[in-house]
mmCIF file of C-alpha atoms in Angstrom:
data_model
loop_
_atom_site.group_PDB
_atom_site.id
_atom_site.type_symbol
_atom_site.label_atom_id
_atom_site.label_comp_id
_atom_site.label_asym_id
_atom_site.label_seq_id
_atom_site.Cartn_x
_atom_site.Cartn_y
_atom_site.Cartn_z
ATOM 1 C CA UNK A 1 5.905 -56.712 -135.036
ATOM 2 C CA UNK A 2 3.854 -54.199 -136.283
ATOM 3 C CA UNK A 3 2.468 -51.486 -134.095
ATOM 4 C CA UNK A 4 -1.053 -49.451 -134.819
ATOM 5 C CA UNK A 5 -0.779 -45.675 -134.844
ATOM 6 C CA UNK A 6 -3.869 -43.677 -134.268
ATOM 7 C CA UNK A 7 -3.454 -40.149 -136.116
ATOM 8 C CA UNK A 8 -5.525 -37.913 -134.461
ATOM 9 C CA UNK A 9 -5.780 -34.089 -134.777
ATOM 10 C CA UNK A 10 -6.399 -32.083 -131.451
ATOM 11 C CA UNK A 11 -7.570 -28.438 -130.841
ATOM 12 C CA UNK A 12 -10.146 -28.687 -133.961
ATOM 13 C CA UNK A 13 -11.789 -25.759 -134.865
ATOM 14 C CA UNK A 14 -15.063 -27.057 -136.514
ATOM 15 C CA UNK A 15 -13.431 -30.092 -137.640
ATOM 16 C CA UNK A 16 -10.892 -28.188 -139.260
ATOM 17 C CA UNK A 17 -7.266 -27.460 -138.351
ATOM 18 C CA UNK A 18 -5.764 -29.056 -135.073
ATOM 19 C CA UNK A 19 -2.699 -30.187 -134.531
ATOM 20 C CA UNK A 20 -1.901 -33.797 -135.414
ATOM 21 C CA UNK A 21 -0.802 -36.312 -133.002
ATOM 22 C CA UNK A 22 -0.482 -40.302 -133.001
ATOM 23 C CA UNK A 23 -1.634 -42.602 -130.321
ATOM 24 C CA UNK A 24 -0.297 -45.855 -129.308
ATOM 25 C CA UNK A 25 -2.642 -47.696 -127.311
ATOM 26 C CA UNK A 26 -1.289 -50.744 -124.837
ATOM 27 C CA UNK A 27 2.369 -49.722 -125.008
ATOM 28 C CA UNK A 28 3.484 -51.528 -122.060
ATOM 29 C CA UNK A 29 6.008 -53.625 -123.622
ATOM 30 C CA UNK A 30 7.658 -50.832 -126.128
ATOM 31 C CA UNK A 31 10.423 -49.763 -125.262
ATOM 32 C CA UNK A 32 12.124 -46.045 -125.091
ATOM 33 C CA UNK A 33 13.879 -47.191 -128.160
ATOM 34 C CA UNK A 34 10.792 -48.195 -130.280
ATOM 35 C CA UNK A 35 8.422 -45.809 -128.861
ATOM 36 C CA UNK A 36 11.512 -42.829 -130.131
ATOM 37 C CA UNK A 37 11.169 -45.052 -133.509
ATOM 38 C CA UNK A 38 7.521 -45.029 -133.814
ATOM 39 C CA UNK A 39 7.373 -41.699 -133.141
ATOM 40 C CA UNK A 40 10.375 -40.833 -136.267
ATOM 41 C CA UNK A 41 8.080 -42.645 -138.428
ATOM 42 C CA UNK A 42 5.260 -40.915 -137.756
ATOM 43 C CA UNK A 43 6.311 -37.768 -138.282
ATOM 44 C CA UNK A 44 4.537 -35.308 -135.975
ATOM 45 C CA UNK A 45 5.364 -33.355 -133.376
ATOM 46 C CA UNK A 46 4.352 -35.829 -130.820
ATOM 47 C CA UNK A 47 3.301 -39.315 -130.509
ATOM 48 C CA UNK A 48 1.552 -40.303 -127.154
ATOM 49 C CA UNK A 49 2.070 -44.157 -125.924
ATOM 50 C CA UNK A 50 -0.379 -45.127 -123.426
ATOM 51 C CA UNK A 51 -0.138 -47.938 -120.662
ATOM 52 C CA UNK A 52 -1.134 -49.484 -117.755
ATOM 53 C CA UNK A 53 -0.820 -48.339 -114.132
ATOM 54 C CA UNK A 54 -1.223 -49.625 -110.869
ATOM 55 C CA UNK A 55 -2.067 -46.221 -109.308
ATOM 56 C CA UNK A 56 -3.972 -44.334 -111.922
ATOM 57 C CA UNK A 57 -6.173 -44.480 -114.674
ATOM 58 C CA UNK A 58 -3.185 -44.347 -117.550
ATOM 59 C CA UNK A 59 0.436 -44.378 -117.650
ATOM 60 C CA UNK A 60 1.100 -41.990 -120.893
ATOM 61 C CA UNK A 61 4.719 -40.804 -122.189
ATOM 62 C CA UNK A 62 5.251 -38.419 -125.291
ATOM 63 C CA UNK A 63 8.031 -38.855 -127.696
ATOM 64 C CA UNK A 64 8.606 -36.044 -130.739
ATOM 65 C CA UNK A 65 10.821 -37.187 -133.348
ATOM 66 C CA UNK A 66 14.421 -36.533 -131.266
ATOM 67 C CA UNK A 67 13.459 -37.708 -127.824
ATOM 68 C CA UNK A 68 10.453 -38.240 -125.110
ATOM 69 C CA UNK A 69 9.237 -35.018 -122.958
ATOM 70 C CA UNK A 70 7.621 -34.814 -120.067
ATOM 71 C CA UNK A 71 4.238 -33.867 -120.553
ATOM 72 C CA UNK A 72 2.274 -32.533 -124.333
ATOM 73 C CA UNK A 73 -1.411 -31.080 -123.898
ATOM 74 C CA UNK A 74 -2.266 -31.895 -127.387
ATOM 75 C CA UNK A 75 -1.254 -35.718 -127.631
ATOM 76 C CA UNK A 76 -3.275 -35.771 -124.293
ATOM 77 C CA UNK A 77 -6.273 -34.367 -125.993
ATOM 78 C CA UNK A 78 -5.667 -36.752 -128.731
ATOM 79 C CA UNK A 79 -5.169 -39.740 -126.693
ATOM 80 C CA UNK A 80 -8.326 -39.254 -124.197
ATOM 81 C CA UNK A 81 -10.425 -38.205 -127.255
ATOM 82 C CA UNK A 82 -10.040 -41.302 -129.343
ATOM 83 C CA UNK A 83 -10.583 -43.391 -126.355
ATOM 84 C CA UNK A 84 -14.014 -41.509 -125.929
ATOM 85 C CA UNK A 85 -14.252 -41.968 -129.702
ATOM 86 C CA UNK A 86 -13.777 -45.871 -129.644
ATOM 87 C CA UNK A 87 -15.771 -46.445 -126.817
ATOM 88 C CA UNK A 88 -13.043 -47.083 -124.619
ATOM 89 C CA UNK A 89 -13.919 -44.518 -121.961
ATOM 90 C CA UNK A 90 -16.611 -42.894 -121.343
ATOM 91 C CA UNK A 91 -17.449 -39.326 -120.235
ATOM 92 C CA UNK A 92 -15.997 -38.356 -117.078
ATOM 93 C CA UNK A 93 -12.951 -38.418 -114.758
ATOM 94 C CA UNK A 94 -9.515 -39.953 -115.187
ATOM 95 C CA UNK A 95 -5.951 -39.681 -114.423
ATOM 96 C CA UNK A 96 -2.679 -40.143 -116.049
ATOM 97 C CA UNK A 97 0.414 -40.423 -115.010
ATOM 98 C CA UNK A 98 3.100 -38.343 -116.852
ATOM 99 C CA UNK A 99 6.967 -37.280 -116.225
ATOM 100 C CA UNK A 100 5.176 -33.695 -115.014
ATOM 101 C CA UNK A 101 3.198 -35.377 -112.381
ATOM 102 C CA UNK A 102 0.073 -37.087 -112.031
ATOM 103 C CA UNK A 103 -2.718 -34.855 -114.222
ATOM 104 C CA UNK A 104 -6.826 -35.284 -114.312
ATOM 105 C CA UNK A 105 -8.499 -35.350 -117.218
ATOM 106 C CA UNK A 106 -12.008 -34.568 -117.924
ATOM 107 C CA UNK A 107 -14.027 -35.825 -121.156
ATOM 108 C CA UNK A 108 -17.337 -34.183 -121.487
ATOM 109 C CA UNK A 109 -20.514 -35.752 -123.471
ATOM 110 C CA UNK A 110 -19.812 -33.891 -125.785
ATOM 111 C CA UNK A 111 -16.723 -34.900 -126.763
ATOM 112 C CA UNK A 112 -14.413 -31.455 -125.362
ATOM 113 C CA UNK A 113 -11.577 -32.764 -123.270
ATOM 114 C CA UNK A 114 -10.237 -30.928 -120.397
ATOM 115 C CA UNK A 115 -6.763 -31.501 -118.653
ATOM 116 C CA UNK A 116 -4.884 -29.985 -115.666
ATOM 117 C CA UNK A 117 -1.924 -28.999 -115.613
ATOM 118 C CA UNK A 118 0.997 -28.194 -113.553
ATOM 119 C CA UNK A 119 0.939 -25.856 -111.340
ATOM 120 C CA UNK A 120 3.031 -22.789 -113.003
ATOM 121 C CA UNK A 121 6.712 -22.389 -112.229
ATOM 122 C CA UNK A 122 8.066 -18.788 -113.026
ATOM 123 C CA UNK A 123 11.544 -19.628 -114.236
ATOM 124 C CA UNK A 124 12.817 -15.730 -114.599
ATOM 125 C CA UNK A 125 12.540 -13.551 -117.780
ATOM 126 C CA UNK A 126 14.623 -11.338 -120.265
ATOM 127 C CA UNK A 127 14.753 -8.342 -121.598
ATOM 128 C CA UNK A 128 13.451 -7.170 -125.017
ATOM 129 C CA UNK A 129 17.192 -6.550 -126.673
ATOM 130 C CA UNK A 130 17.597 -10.117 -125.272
ATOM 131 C CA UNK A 131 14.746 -11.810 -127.481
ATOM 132 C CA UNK A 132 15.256 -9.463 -130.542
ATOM 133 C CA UNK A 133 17.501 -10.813 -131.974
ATOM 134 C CA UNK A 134 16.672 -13.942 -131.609
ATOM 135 C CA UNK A 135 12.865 -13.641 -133.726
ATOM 136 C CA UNK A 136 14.060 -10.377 -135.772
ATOM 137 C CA UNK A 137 11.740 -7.819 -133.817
ATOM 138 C CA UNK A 138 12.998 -4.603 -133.073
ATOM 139 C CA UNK A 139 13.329 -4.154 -129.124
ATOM 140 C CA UNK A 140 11.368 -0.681 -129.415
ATOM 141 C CA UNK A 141 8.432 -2.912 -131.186
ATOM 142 C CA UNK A 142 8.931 -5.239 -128.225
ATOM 143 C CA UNK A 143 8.541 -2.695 -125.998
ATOM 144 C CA UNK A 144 5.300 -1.346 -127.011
ATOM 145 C CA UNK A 145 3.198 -4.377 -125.519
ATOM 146 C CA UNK A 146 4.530 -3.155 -121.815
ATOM 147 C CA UNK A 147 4.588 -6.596 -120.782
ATOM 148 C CA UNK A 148 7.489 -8.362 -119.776
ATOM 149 C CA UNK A 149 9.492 -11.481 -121.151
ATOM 150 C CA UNK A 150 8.408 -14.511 -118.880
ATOM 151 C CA UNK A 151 9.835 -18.192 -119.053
ATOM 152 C CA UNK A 152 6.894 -20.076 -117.147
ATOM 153 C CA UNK A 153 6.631 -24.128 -117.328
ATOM 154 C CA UNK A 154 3.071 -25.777 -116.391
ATOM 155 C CA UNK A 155 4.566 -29.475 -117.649
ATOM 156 C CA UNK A 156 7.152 -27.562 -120.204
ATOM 157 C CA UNK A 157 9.083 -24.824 -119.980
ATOM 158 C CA UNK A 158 8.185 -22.130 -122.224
ATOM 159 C CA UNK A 159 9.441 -18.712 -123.210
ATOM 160 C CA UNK A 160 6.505 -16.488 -123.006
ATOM 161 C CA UNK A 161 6.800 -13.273 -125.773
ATOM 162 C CA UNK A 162 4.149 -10.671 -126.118
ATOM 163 C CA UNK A 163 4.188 -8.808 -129.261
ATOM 164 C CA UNK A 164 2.191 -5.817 -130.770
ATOM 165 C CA UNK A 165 -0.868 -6.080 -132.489
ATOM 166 C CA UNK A 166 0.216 -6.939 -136.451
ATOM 167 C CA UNK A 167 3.121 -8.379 -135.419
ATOM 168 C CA UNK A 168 2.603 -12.026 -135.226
ATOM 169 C CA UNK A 169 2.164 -13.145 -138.683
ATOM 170 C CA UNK A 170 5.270 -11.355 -139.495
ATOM 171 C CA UNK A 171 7.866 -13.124 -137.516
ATOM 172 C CA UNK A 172 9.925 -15.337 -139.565
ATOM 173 C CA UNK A 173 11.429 -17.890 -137.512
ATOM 174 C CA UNK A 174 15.434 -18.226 -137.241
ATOM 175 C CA UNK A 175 15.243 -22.160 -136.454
ATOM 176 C CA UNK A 176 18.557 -22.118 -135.481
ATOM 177 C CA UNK A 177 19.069 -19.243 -133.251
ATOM 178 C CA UNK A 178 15.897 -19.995 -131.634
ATOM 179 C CA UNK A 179 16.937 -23.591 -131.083
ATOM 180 C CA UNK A 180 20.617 -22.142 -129.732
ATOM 181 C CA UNK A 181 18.856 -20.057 -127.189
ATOM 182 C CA UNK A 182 16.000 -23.080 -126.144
ATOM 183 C CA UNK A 183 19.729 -25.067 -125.424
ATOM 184 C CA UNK A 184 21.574 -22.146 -123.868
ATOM 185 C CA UNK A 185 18.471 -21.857 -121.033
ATOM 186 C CA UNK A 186 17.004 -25.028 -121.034
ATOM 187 C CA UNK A 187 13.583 -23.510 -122.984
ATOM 188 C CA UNK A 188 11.228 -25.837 -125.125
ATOM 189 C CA UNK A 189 10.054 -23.575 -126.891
ATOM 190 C CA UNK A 190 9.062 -19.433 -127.781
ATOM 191 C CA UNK A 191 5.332 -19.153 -127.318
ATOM 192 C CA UNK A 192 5.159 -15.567 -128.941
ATOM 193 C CA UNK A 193 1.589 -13.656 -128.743
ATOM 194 C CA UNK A 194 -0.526 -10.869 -129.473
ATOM 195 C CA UNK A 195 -3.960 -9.618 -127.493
ATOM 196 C CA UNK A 196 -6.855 -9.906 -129.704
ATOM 197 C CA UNK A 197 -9.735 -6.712 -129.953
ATOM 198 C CA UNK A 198 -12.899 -6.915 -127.404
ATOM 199 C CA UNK A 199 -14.759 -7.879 -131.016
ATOM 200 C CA UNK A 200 -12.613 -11.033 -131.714
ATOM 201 C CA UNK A 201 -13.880 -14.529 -130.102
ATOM 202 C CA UNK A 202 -10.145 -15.320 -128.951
ATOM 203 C CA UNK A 203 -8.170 -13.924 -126.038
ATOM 204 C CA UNK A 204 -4.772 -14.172 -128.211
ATOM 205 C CA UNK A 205 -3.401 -14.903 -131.145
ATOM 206 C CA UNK A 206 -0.437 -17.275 -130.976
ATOM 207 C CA UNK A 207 2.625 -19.173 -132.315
ATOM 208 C CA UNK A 208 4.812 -21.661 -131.177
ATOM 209 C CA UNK A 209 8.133 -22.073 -131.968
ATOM 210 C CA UNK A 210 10.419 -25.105 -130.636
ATOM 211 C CA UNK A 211 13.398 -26.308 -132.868
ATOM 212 C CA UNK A 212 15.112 -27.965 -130.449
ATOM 213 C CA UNK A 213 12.714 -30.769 -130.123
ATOM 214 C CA UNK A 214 12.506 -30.902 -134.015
ATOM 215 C CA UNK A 215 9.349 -28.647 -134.222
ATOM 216 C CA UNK A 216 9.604 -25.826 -136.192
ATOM 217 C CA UNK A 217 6.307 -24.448 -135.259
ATOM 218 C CA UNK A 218 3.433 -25.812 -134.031
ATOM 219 C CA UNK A 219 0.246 -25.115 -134.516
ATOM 220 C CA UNK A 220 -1.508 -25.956 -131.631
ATOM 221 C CA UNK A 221 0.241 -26.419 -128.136
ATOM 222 C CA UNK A 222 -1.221 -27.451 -124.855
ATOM 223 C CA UNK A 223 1.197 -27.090 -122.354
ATOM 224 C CA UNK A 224 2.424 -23.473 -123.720
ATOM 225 C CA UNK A 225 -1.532 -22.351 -123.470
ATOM 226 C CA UNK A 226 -1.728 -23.425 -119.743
ATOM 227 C CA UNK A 227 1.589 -21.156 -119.063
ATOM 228 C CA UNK A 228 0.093 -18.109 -121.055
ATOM 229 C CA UNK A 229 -3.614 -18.338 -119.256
ATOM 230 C CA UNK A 230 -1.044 -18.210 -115.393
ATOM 231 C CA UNK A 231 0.977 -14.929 -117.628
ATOM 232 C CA UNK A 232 -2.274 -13.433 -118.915
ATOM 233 C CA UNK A 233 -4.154 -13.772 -115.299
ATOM 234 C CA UNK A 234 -0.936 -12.264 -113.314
ATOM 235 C CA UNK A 235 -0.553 -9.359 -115.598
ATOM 236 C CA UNK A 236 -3.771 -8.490 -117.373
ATOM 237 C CA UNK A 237 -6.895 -10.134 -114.913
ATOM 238 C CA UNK A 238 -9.409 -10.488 -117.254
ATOM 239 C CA UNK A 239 -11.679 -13.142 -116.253
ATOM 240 C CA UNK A 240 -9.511 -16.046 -116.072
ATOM 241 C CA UNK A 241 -10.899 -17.771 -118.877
ATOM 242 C CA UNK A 242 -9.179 -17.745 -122.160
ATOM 243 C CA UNK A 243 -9.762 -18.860 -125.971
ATOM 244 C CA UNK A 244 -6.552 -18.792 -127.800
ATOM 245 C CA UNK A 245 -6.327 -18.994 -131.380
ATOM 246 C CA UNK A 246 -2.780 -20.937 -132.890
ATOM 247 C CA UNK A 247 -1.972 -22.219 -136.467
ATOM 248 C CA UNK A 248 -3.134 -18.822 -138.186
ATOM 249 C CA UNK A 249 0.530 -18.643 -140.034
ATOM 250 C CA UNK A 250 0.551 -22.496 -140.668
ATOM 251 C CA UNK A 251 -3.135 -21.956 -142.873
ATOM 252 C CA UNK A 252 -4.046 -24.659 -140.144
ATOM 253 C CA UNK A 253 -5.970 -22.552 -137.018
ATOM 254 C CA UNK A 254 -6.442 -24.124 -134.002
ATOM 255 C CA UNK A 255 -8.869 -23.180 -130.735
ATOM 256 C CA UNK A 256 -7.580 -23.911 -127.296
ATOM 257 C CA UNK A 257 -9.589 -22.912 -124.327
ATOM 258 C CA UNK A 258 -7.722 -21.971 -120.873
ATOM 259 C CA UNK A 259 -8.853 -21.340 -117.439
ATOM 260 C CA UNK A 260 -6.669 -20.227 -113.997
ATOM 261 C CA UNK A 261 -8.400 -21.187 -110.873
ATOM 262 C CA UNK A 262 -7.046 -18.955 -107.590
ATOM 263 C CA UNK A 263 -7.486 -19.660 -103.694
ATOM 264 C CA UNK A 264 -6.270 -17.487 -101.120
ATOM 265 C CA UNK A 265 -5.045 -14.911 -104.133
ATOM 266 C CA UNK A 266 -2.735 -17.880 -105.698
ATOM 267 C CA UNK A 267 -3.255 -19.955 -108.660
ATOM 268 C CA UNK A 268 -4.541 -23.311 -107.692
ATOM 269 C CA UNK A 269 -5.284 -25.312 -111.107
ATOM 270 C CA UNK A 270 -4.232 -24.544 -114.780
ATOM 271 C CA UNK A 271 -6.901 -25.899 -117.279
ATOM 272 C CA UNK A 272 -6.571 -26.733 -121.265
ATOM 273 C CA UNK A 273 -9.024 -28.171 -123.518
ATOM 274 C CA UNK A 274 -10.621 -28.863 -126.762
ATOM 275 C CA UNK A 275 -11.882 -31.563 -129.138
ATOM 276 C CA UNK A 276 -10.365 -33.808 -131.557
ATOM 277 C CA UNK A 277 -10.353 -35.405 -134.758
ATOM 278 C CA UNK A 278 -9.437 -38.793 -135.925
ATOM 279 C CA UNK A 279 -7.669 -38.631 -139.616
ATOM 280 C CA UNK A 280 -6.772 -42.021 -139.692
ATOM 281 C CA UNK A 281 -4.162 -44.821 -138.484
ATOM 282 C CA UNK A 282 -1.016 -46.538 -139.693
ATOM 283 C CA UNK A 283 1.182 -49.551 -138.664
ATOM 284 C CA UNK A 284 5.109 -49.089 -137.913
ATOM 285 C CA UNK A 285 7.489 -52.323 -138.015
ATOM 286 C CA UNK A 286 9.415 -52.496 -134.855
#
């Protein structure tokens, strides 16, 4: 049978850039075989496969092209916003259930989509000779940021790496080491920054690195912005929201907004969001 693919791009900046996505819609009889399929022949870094639940609103799983993770905040943004876009939902409230937990969603009138995510887990950290060699940045550069080297998961866990300003654009990713380390640690992915000036619009500048699952970089990445906003509200309070720019090295920029809600001095809700675009569909034998 043959099996419709929504292509969708999430984390538009004025229609432009994004990262793309497909969409399976009533998935309920695919299988973890097909859906890993689907998802080979489509090509991007995820493919989202949505289906019923008893519980919940949605049932969704994510597969890149190797194997299913547990939870991707841009194939969520893609999958809620085409819904909205078809007039399958409408604006307002709704839960899915992912292998990260059960997450709201919100979808605004205008179209912005808002998920929660997990609650951060701080998963320990690593020096700067530790992570130079691994992205070919001297430790001394490394050490200029005076921040430290966090791995924090809010669905996936993510290796978070400040840089220097100037620095971003001129890392030159070593798939394979990178990927050996992800395995050695059991890391997604490097989610390497740099602080933007009080005149820029963004918080950060970004880029996301994660080989292991097949994704060289990415250009815009959900899950990885939720863990930065918990990094970037622990050691620099600013005002707990963030705009994050990613994609700037791909030619392909991307705008992800994050907030960190606190109660009684501890985070209590991780927030990512953004709009989509649809750029079109395609059908997959299975």
């Amino acid at each position: 049978m043959d099996i419709e693919v929504l292509l969708v791009n999430a984390f538009t900046a004025k229609g432009k850039g994004g990262n793309p996505a497909g969409v399976v819609l009533n998935a309920d009889k695919l299988s973890d075989t097909q859906k890993l399929k689907i998802a080979q022949a489509v090509g991007y870094s995820e493919t989202a496969f949505v289906s019923n639940d008893d519980e919940v609103d949605f049932e969704v799983s994510f597969f890149t092209t190797t194997n299913e993770v547990d939870f991707c905040g841009h194939a969520t943004l893609a999958t809620f916003s085409i819904m909205y876009q078809m007039n399958l939902l409408a604006a307002g409230d709704y839960v899915q259930r992912t292998k990260a937990g059960i997450l709201p969603v919100v979808i605004d009138s205008d179209g912005q989509v808002t998920m929660d995510l997990q609650l951060p887990e701080k998963l320990g950290g690593f020096s700067y000779q530790d992570i130079s060699t691994v992205i070919d940045v001297d430790s001394a550069i490394l050490a200029r940021t005076n921040l430290p080297i966090e791995v924090i998961s809010t669905g996936l866990v993510d290796l978070i790496i400040p840089v220097p300003a100037g620095q971003l654009d001129l890392i030159k990713p070593n798939d394979l080491a990178i990927a050996d380390f992800c395995q050695k640690h059991n890391i997604v992915g490097f989610h390497v920054f740099e602080l933007c000036t009080s005149e820029s619009p963004f918080t950060a500048s970004c880029r996301n690195f994660a080989p292991l699952f097949g994704i060289p970089e990415e250009s815009a990445t959900g899950s990885a912005s939720g863990a930065l906003a918990c990094y970037l509200a622990e050691h620099l309070p600013l005002d707990n929201e963030y705009i994050f720019e990613q994609g700037r090295a791909m030619n392909c920029a991307s705008v992800i907004t994050a907030s960190v809600g606190f109660q009684d001095a501890k985070i209590a809700s991780v927030k990512v969001g953004g709009v989509a675009n649809k750029i079109g569909t395609m059908n997959v034998a299975v």
